Amino acid sequence: MARPKLNFLTDLVQAITGGDKQSRATVAVDEKMARQALSRPAPERLIAACEVLMGRIGDAARVAVAEQALEAYGELDDAQKAVFFAQLRDGFNADPDAIRTAFSTYDADPTAATLVPLFNAVEPPRQTLLRRLNTAPNATLKLVHMRADLLSAMRTDPSLAPLDADFEHLFASWFNRGFLRIERIDWSTPASVLEKIMGYETVHPMKGWQDLRRRLDPADRRFYAFFHPATGNEPLIFVEVALTRDTPAEIAPILTAPRQPEVEDATTAVFYSINNTLQGLKGVSFGNFLIKQVVAELASELPSLKTFVTLSPAPGFAAWLASGDDPQAAELAAELDLGAWLTDKDEAARLKPQVDAMAARYFTQARTKSGAPRDPVARFHLGNGAAAWRVNWPGDLSDGAINRAHGLMINYLYEPARIEAQHEAFVRDGTIATGAPLAAVLSN
Amino acid sequence: MARPKLNFLTDLVQAITGGDKQSRATVAVDEKMARQALSRPAPERLIAACEVLMGRIGDAARVAVAEQALEAYGELDDAQKAVFFAQLRDGFNADPDAIRTAFSTYDADPTAATLVPLFNAVEPPRQTLLRRLNTAPNATLKLVHMRADLLSAMRTDPSLAPLDADFEHLFASWFNRGFLRIERIDWSTPASVLEKIMGYETVHPMKGWQDLRRRLDPADRRFYAFFHPATGNEPLIFVEVALTRDTPAEIAPILTAPRQPEVEDATTAVFYSINNTLQGLKGVSFGNFLIKQVVAELASELPSLKTFVTLSPAPGFAAWLASGDDPQAAELAAELDLGAWLTDKDEAARLKPQVDAMAARYFTQARTKSGAPRDPVARFHLGNGAAAWRVNWPGDLSDGAINRAHGLMINYLYEPARIEAQHEAFVRDGTIATGAPLAAVLSN
Amino acid sequence: MARPKLNFLTDLVQAITGGDKQSRATVAVDEKMARQALSRPAPERLIAACEVLMGRIGDAARVAVAEQALEAYGELDDAQKAVFFAQLRDGFNADPDAIRTAFSTYDADPTAATLVPLFNAVEPPRQTLLRRLNTAPNATLKLVHMRADLLSAMRTDPSLAPLDADFEHLFASWFNRGFLRIERIDWSTPASVLEKIMGYETVHPMKGWQDLRRRLDPADRRFYAFFHPATGNEPLIFVEVALTRDTPAEIAPILTAPRQPEVEDATTAVFYSINNTLQGLKGVSFGNFLIKQVVAELASELPSLKTFVTLSPAPGFAAWLASGDDPQAAELAAELDLGAWLTDKDEAARLKPQVDAMAARYFTQARTKSGAPRDPVARFHLGNGAAAWRVNWPGDLSDGAINRAHGLMINYLYEPARIEAQHEAFVRDGTIATGAPLAAVLSN
Amino acid sequence: MARPKLNFLTDLVQAITGGDKQSRATVAVDEKMARQALSRPAPERLIAACEVLMGRIGDAARVAVAEQALEAYGELDDAQKAVFFAQLRDGFNADPDAIRTAFSTYDADPTAATLVPLFNAVEPPRQTLLRRLNTAPNATLKLVHMRADLLSAMRTDPSLAPLDADFEHLFASWFNRGFLRIERIDWSTPASVLEKIMGYETVHPMKGWQDLRRRLDPADRRFYAFFHPATGNEPLIFVEVALTRDTPAEIAPILTAPRQPEVEDATTAVFYSINNTLQGLKGVSFGNFLIKQVVAELASELPSLKTFVTLSPAPGFAAWLASGDDPQAAELAAELDLGAWLTDKDEAARLKPQVDAMAARYFTQARTKSGAPRDPVARFHLGNGAAAWRVNWPGDLSDGAINRAHGLMINYLYEPARIEAQHEAFVRDGTIATGAPLAAVLSN
């Protein structure tokens, strides 16, 4: 721990060492007291700092205390974090009496004017606390990581959900699309950012720097990411694009093809990998904005581009096939699991019509209880207004894709003139737009 | 108006041209319809866009509609703005029934878990609307200006206050100190920023570029501003500093002294002008953060600096003197109003002890109904933990200063070792820290 | 003077304090000696530093000594500078014996191989000295200013010309076009650069910041400059462009017209002011490169632009008219000098045919002894391959233009398809390309 | 080849297609002619372009022709390059008659004034040609590579040396230290630069990105490079520094040690790898400037650093030992070649005193014919004023170091207070400064 800056920490020291509020002002805090206080266990220092932050502390002092709080948080282990989250949930809650009073006034005369005090009473002090923690240097990323810890803790203790609601509410405001900036990632990007990118790529993992370079340096590739000013060099989401002359059905050629020196004839932009990076930003969506903006940038830079399409995984296909929702599915799943098709072309050719048909059903008919498409990637692209264009089997022979989707891939088509209507139809009544190739399979 | 981007505007066009929601999807929007819709009066387009933004619109479409909304807002006159604000207040309000239901659940079992739905019910949809408007390019500054319009409209119609509460709540979150960046302003700063600075300086207005240059270019001057990534080149607050060898009592030498080529012997940093710039950010405080950070930067850059002090106006002194709060004051006010002291040194010398004494009383005893110091600048600096150090009369002979303060100025002292205790004492029980010179005047 | 860095200055101190070279190594230089040496008069320190720089000094020590030399130069007055220049000319000259020896070998067998030692013998040590001076921080600009001083001294003492040949030779190499970068100047340019621009504009001087802003901020204006990495923020040459819908005949509307919000219909780019900035770079030409590059940038940015034309002064017209080269000229000069035409439109109309005719003769027939066009601006543009397009009278009623050109202006046309042929014809046999309007005047 | 820009290429087209100069102006160059000309073999196009560049071509046209020349050069194979270099040497030579005339005048009156025309006559037109080639975009790096080709060709044909003299002369001027900028290389440096660095490191080659990162990212490492504005992202020289608590004797711990999180206690900056990058800049020295500046930066950043020392290879040791210059050496060389010491500690301990003694002799007594130290790295550091501090055996067990130096390494000490005197003594009479440890070995 760096030398504590004693200025501005008087309140914190007093809060840690105890003593009632009245007596605090009269106790002079000397360096010895401060050192003792700042050597107390991290959970004590943290909760004391949170209490001080909620008190009548000056704005400038607040920054120093927030810094101490985040430093102490960084020293907690998982169990201590769980305790701290519960403390936040229970100890920084709204005051029921204040709420009842404000509600009573509102209830008698429900206007915009009486709503204001009710809103103030209802807003959990936790949100204020998180905003104050956010005044410390580099706090935003630390708070995002804190929420990732919280999401992890919630798997054991779902009762922490109210605290998560506060995080999500604040992050939606802080990570407003208006604050994001898009940046092209290429071979002149700082190595520190590229290293993060490599670590965050999970759709089609990279094997090292040469693999990375293949994806962003050649003329036939583009790579874009969103950044937020408060999280600096941390990419929030990124998309990888290949410029081609037709709509690809397999991922391997995209990942391994030799570099193309020219893109002048490219007609098609293929979005073949989209990755969110920070677990702590779950529920704060950027993907649709990013795709829209990349389409706009590419269309402007390369007028020859006419088609904007994805080459996407089908991560829920194998599970659905095996689930028995469809009587014919289980049988096909068993055959695919045997794996003979992986080496026997005839076997693959024999199975293909069945896989295609089942895949078409999967994307157009398999639904969750709430009626959404069962495939999570499908939900994202269809929700953006894309059409399910063509199923591709086998499209990806990597282990992950075999396990999750028997190697199935799909193209979603982004057709600017139709995006909005398709989006509206999807949102309103769940209509799934399909492309001609997929429709042909369905009509067989 | 630039050519409308038809993509993504279908919903907006339908909303403007009317038709029930059910029928909308079946109505194809063609270019002619779009042009007709987008040529409707701005108030119609604006409120339609706001409604669309609150509907089930895709995120990407949202950006385009938000852009249309802000463009339409930009065409409103003051009367139309007032109408629009009232529409926002009344038409985008929380649902009383939903609130009552959520409250009822909460009331029966007031926990963090039951608070979440209550909070969601109570949060005015206006806040969601403002967040969605903020997705448009350069929206943040436009929303800040919109709030400035609102503050102006509230002078006529105070019932708009609930809408202002939403703005203030959001801005406090968006303009969180963690998102601000400090920048030194100097002669290599872009002219466009310097021009803004000139326009925003109201404490000691600048007479032109040479005057500006005097304040930021020479070795004995420093100039810092806060910027926010979403408002780009717009300075949010700035502070002007002179490096001197003693604590100055008059502003004129600061503003007009020839340039000092060296600052090696400077012992004192004088904060002689602090300006907030955007009316629309009223209530979102930056000043204390800025001062703290500038003190830290200067102390690190120039170890010879030992004293950090302001030379500040006393904008409420003349009004207080004339108010008759103090029986002797009115008499003195009358004498000062005669103005003989402005040209007659003996007269000035005769009045000085009385002015000093009355000034000392003003800063230490004159209070508002709520008990705060009557002088607004005093409230700011004392609230930051500074001490009222020394009254200076006459300190500023500019017209404004004569009118508002009979030429009185004051130094507030920022003493790092005492800031926190003084801040605490001021906040807790209104104690005003005074410096030796001021104390000496008081004890006479 | 800042504290001398004693390291690396031993040689310099010894050179200043004297002592033969042999004994120097044995004399320990202490701080006292160094201070004494560095407090000697600047001319002594300067010439000693130059001698040390030519000796067997280490590269790193060289930087420190070069810095001392340039600092000492900065303290010289004009007379001392003249003495120093003569010292450079005579004391850092090539060795005649070495030249004779090398020539003798070359003369016997004039090959590339024998030329190398001759070249080394002939190259004046002054050039080496200037290159070594250039190792000091920010030396390049100081050397450019030194040459400006030299050019000034040469007016009194033309025998310094050989030294100037060295400067010009080196500068041509250092300021090679490949090292220059073009930058657009606009309202976001640092104020320090804009201030320099204002100071350097002599063709149509600016009246202040608002005037400057009119020339670079609005949509109908462009402003470009060349910079060199070694001279940092110093613009080397700049050009001001107005985007219009026709070829202008008068400068006043260009300088004072209200801002145009749109440039979409602009067909014509008017280069109305080109300024070289640094006297010390005389003979190192940038103008043609700049114009070529600006034409290329504008053509690419605004495809609607079809015509690239100047609106240029005729700085030699009045002198030529008065010179009596043409018998009719003197009479016209006398009438113009009366100035009645300035206020009497009829008189102006009466004179116009005569002025136009004489102007046409001036641009196409008036020559210097060496056969070049008499007008210096004409030499520049015609040498670039432009055509003399149209004479405009009266085109500029500013005092300067009245005095030098009776208010005459001219358009030179840059027609990409013809530039090269016109350039070649001009260079080869002095052919002056003329536009249709000028040709029409000539044929009357 | 991109579409030829026909403007500005008329001369080139005519030069390629032939025809005497007189007739050229009358021949209109149409697109067909141009295409034919530009499809001629590269050697023809290249030499034609060089001829045009030396003619009376306009400056702007020159850029386009220079671009064509460099493009054509890029298409040559090695044999064609050798032919082209001979053409440059012989066809762009000075004119003997002009030289004789100018010499005759000079000889009669050898003054600065008569030297100027002689200099102009003697300077080979090749230098002018190279300067004009340098006006093309990105030409400087291409010319550096051209010289690398030339150096390569000179191994077969030493008679090309005069052309090399021109390159070296120009590069010394263009790559003047005043034009270089130092940059710290770290993990936020663009990947494209880091990749170059990896390729250029030959002293201690890197095994990949993780190895690279170990050398520049941790707190106990520094990495600096020089760049030139005209060669952009190309590092010209770089130095790798480890911050340690003592002077290391072995390289392996430096290269493989785990990262140190703190450098607060570091007392020693170890320069353990210095690499020049561009073959074409041979003879243009940067190393001494770089070391000096890095010492200055480190001393300022980390006041705890007291010792600046290298850990350097001894690339000539094995060859010298085997050369038989020293009678005892051959025997030792044979024993070392057996390699038993590599695995047998006792054997290594037995040999160590002999190796140390021989190494001490090697660094202090082994000389080239011209009297310089035989070791090239020793020449560099001793020439900079460093002392040969301590021999370290075995210091480097990599294959290269075993082959070239039997694993020997050495520390050179840079002691600011002694650098200059040691440099002077070394340059004047070849005195080699030795450190106490080396002196102790010598005195045994």
PDB file of C-alpha atoms in Angstrom, chain B residues 295-409:
ATOM      1  CA  VAL B 295      -3.421  22.755  -5.881  1.00  0.00           C
ATOM      2  CA  ALA B 296      -2.003  19.244  -6.215  1.00  0.00           C
ATOM      3  CA  GLU B 297      -0.586  19.881  -9.698  1.00  0.00           C
ATOM      4  CA  LEU B 298       0.974  23.199  -8.783  1.00  0.00           C
ATOM      5  CA  ALA B 299       2.472  21.881  -5.548  1.00  0.00           C
ATOM      6  CA  SER B 300       4.071  19.072  -7.500  1.00  0.00           C
ATOM      7  CA  GLU B 301       5.331  21.261 -10.354  1.00  0.00           C
ATOM      8  CA  LEU B 302       6.599  24.161  -8.261  1.00  0.00           C
ATOM      9  CA  PRO B 303       7.823  23.078  -4.823  1.00  0.00           C
ATOM     10  CA  SER B 304       8.526  26.707  -3.926  1.00  0.00           C
ATOM     11  CA  LEU B 305       4.793  27.364  -3.631  1.00  0.00           C
ATOM     12  CA  LYS B 306       3.742  27.493   0.009  1.00  0.00           C
ATOM     13  CA  THR B 307       0.527  29.482  -0.036  1.00  0.00           C
ATOM     14  CA  PHE B 308      -2.657  28.744  -1.970  1.00  0.00           C
ATOM     15  CA  VAL B 309      -5.061  31.618  -1.729  1.00  0.00           C
ATOM     16  CA  THR B 310      -7.842  33.259  -3.680  1.00  0.00           C
ATOM     17  CA  LEU B 311      -8.465  36.868  -4.509  1.00  0.00           C
ATOM     18  CA  SER B 312     -12.225  36.830  -4.625  1.00  0.00           C
ATOM     19  CA  PRO B 313     -15.109  39.225  -5.171  1.00  0.00           C
ATOM     20  CA  ALA B 314     -17.745  39.910  -2.534  1.00  0.00           C
ATOM     21  CA  PRO B 315     -20.784  40.087  -4.814  1.00  0.00           C
ATOM     22  CA  GLY B 316     -23.358  40.456  -2.007  1.00  0.00           C
ATOM     23  CA  PHE B 317     -21.645  43.102   0.072  1.00  0.00           C
ATOM     24  CA  ALA B 318     -23.305  46.223  -1.318  1.00  0.00           C
ATOM     25  CA  ALA B 319     -26.776  44.683  -1.147  1.00  0.00           C
ATOM     26  CA  TRP B 320     -26.224  43.538   2.407  1.00  0.00           C
ATOM     27  CA  LEU B 321     -24.851  46.887   3.450  1.00  0.00           C
ATOM     28  CA  ALA B 322     -27.860  48.626   1.998  1.00  0.00           C
ATOM     29  CA  SER B 323     -30.257  46.086   3.452  1.00  0.00           C
ATOM     30  CA  GLY B 324     -30.141  47.633   6.863  1.00  0.00           C
ATOM     31  CA  ASP B 325     -29.414  44.386   8.652  1.00  0.00           C
ATOM     32  CA  ASP B 326     -26.798  46.298  10.514  1.00  0.00           C
ATOM     33  CA  PRO B 327     -27.716  49.771  11.796  1.00  0.00           C
ATOM     34  CA  GLN B 328     -24.296  51.282  11.103  1.00  0.00           C
ATOM     35  CA  ALA B 329     -24.253  49.736   7.676  1.00  0.00           C
ATOM     36  CA  ALA B 330     -26.778  51.961   5.989  1.00  0.00           C
ATOM     37  CA  GLU B 331     -24.841  55.060   6.889  1.00  0.00           C
ATOM     38  CA  LEU B 332     -21.617  53.619   5.548  1.00  0.00           C
ATOM     39  CA  ALA B 333     -23.388  52.460   2.405  1.00  0.00           C
ATOM     40  CA  ALA B 334     -24.579  55.985   1.788  1.00  0.00           C
ATOM     41  CA  GLU B 335     -21.105  57.427   2.199  1.00  0.00           C
ATOM     42  CA  LEU B 336     -19.633  54.830  -0.100  1.00  0.00           C
ATOM     43  CA  ASP B 337     -22.318  55.498  -2.666  1.00  0.00           C
ATOM     44  CA  LEU B 338     -21.267  59.128  -2.805  1.00  0.00           C
ATOM     45  CA  GLY B 339     -18.043  57.887  -4.319  1.00  0.00           C
ATOM     46  CA  ALA B 340     -15.774  60.632  -3.094  1.00  0.00           C
ATOM     47  CA  TRP B 341     -13.342  57.967  -1.862  1.00  0.00           C
ATOM     48  CA  LEU B 342     -12.779  56.899  -5.437  1.00  0.00           C
ATOM     49  CA  THR B 343     -10.774  60.016  -6.141  1.00  0.00           C
ATOM     50  CA  ASP B 344      -9.953  61.359  -2.717  1.00  0.00           C
ATOM     51  CA  LYS B 345      -7.269  59.302  -0.979  1.00  0.00           C
ATOM     52  CA  ASP B 346      -7.853  60.918   2.376  1.00  0.00           C
ATOM     53  CA  GLU B 347     -11.523  60.114   2.233  1.00  0.00           C
ATOM     54  CA  ALA B 348     -10.694  56.536   1.340  1.00  0.00           C
ATOM     55  CA  ALA B 349      -8.261  56.329   4.234  1.00  0.00           C
ATOM     56  CA  ARG B 350     -10.903  57.728   6.581  1.00  0.00           C
ATOM     57  CA  LEU B 351     -13.502  55.172   5.480  1.00  0.00           C
ATOM     58  CA  LYS B 352     -11.202  52.199   5.365  1.00  0.00           C
ATOM     59  CA  PRO B 353     -11.432  51.142   9.033  1.00  0.00           C
ATOM     60  CA  GLN B 354     -15.211  51.235   8.855  1.00  0.00           C
ATOM     61  CA  VAL B 355     -15.359  49.304   5.609  1.00  0.00           C
ATOM     62  CA  ASP B 356     -12.931  46.738   6.904  1.00  0.00           C
ATOM     63  CA  ALA B 357     -14.900  46.252  10.064  1.00  0.00           C
ATOM     64  CA  MET B 358     -18.189  46.002   8.250  1.00  0.00           C
ATOM     65  CA  ALA B 359     -16.676  43.628   5.704  1.00  0.00           C
ATOM     66  CA  ALA B 360     -15.395  41.424   8.479  1.00  0.00           C
ATOM     67  CA  ARG B 361     -18.853  41.326   9.960  1.00  0.00           C
ATOM     68  CA  TYR B 362     -20.349  40.623   6.554  1.00  0.00           C
ATOM     69  CA  PHE B 363     -18.205  37.583   5.957  1.00  0.00           C
ATOM     70  CA  THR B 364     -18.464  36.154   9.445  1.00  0.00           C
ATOM     71  CA  GLN B 365     -21.926  37.125  10.637  1.00  0.00           C
ATOM     72  CA  ALA B 366     -24.245  37.888   7.733  1.00  0.00           C
ATOM     73  CA  ARG B 367     -26.332  34.796   7.140  1.00  0.00           C
ATOM     74  CA  THR B 368     -29.190  33.628   4.975  1.00  0.00           C
ATOM     75  CA  LYS B 369     -32.391  32.383   6.548  1.00  0.00           C
ATOM     76  CA  SER B 370     -31.006  28.859   6.459  1.00  0.00           C
ATOM     77  CA  GLY B 371     -27.933  29.989   8.351  1.00  0.00           C
ATOM     78  CA  ALA B 372     -25.446  29.906   5.489  1.00  0.00           C
ATOM     79  CA  PRO B 373     -23.089  32.804   4.837  1.00  0.00           C
ATOM     80  CA  ARG B 374     -24.872  35.442   2.893  1.00  0.00           C
ATOM     81  CA  ASP B 375     -22.130  35.868   0.325  1.00  0.00           C
ATOM     82  CA  PRO B 376     -22.395  33.209  -2.419  1.00  0.00           C
ATOM     83  CA  VAL B 377     -18.674  33.108  -3.127  1.00  0.00           C
ATOM     84  CA  ALA B 378     -18.022  32.757   0.599  1.00  0.00           C
ATOM     85  CA  ARG B 379     -20.395  29.815   0.716  1.00  0.00           C
ATOM     86  CA  PHE B 380     -18.393  28.099  -2.021  1.00  0.00           C
ATOM     87  CA  HIS B 381     -14.924  28.578  -0.555  1.00  0.00           C
ATOM     88  CA  LEU B 382     -15.840  28.128   3.120  1.00  0.00           C
ATOM     89  CA  GLY B 383     -17.772  25.021   2.112  1.00  0.00           C
ATOM     90  CA  ASN B 384     -14.593  23.742   0.519  1.00  0.00           C
ATOM     91  CA  GLY B 385     -12.771  24.138   3.823  1.00  0.00           C
ATOM     92  CA  ALA B 386     -10.982  27.419   3.087  1.00  0.00           C
ATOM     93  CA  ALA B 387     -10.592  30.183   5.663  1.00  0.00           C
ATOM     94  CA  ALA B 388     -11.703  33.801   5.237  1.00  0.00           C
ATOM     95  CA  TRP B 389      -8.224  35.271   5.373  1.00  0.00           C
ATOM     96  CA  ARG B 390      -8.187  38.994   4.789  1.00  0.00           C
ATOM     97  CA  VAL B 391     -10.575  41.661   3.566  1.00  0.00           C
ATOM     98  CA  ASN B 392      -9.138  44.016   0.979  1.00  0.00           C
ATOM     99  CA  TRP B 393     -10.593  47.445   0.414  1.00  0.00           C
ATOM    100  CA  PRO B 394     -10.538  48.858  -2.109  1.00  0.00           C
ATOM    101  CA  GLY B 395      -9.527  45.794  -4.080  1.00  0.00           C
ATOM    102  CA  ASP B 396     -11.406  46.120  -7.333  1.00  0.00           C
ATOM    103  CA  LEU B 397     -12.394  49.414  -8.906  1.00  0.00           C
ATOM    104  CA  SER B 398     -14.178  47.982 -11.920  1.00  0.00           C
ATOM    105  CA  ASP B 399     -17.771  49.092 -12.403  1.00  0.00           C
ATOM    106  CA  GLY B 400     -19.195  45.727 -11.511  1.00  0.00           C
ATOM    107  CA  ALA B 401     -17.209  45.468  -8.320  1.00  0.00           C
ATOM    108  CA  ILE B 402     -18.122  49.015  -7.292  1.00  0.00           C
ATOM    109  CA  ASN B 403     -21.785  48.305  -7.855  1.00  0.00           C
ATOM    110  CA  ARG B 404     -21.933  44.983  -6.128  1.00  0.00           C
ATOM    111  CA  ALA B 405     -19.308  45.365  -3.448  1.00  0.00           C
ATOM    112  CA  HIS B 406     -18.153  48.982  -3.210  1.00  0.00           C
ATOM    113  CA  GLY B 407     -14.839  47.611  -4.508  1.00  0.00           C
ATOM    114  CA  LEU B 408     -14.378  45.110  -1.669  1.00  0.00           C
ATOM    115  CA  MET B 409     -12.413  41.906  -2.227  1.00  0.00           C
TER     116      MET B 409
END
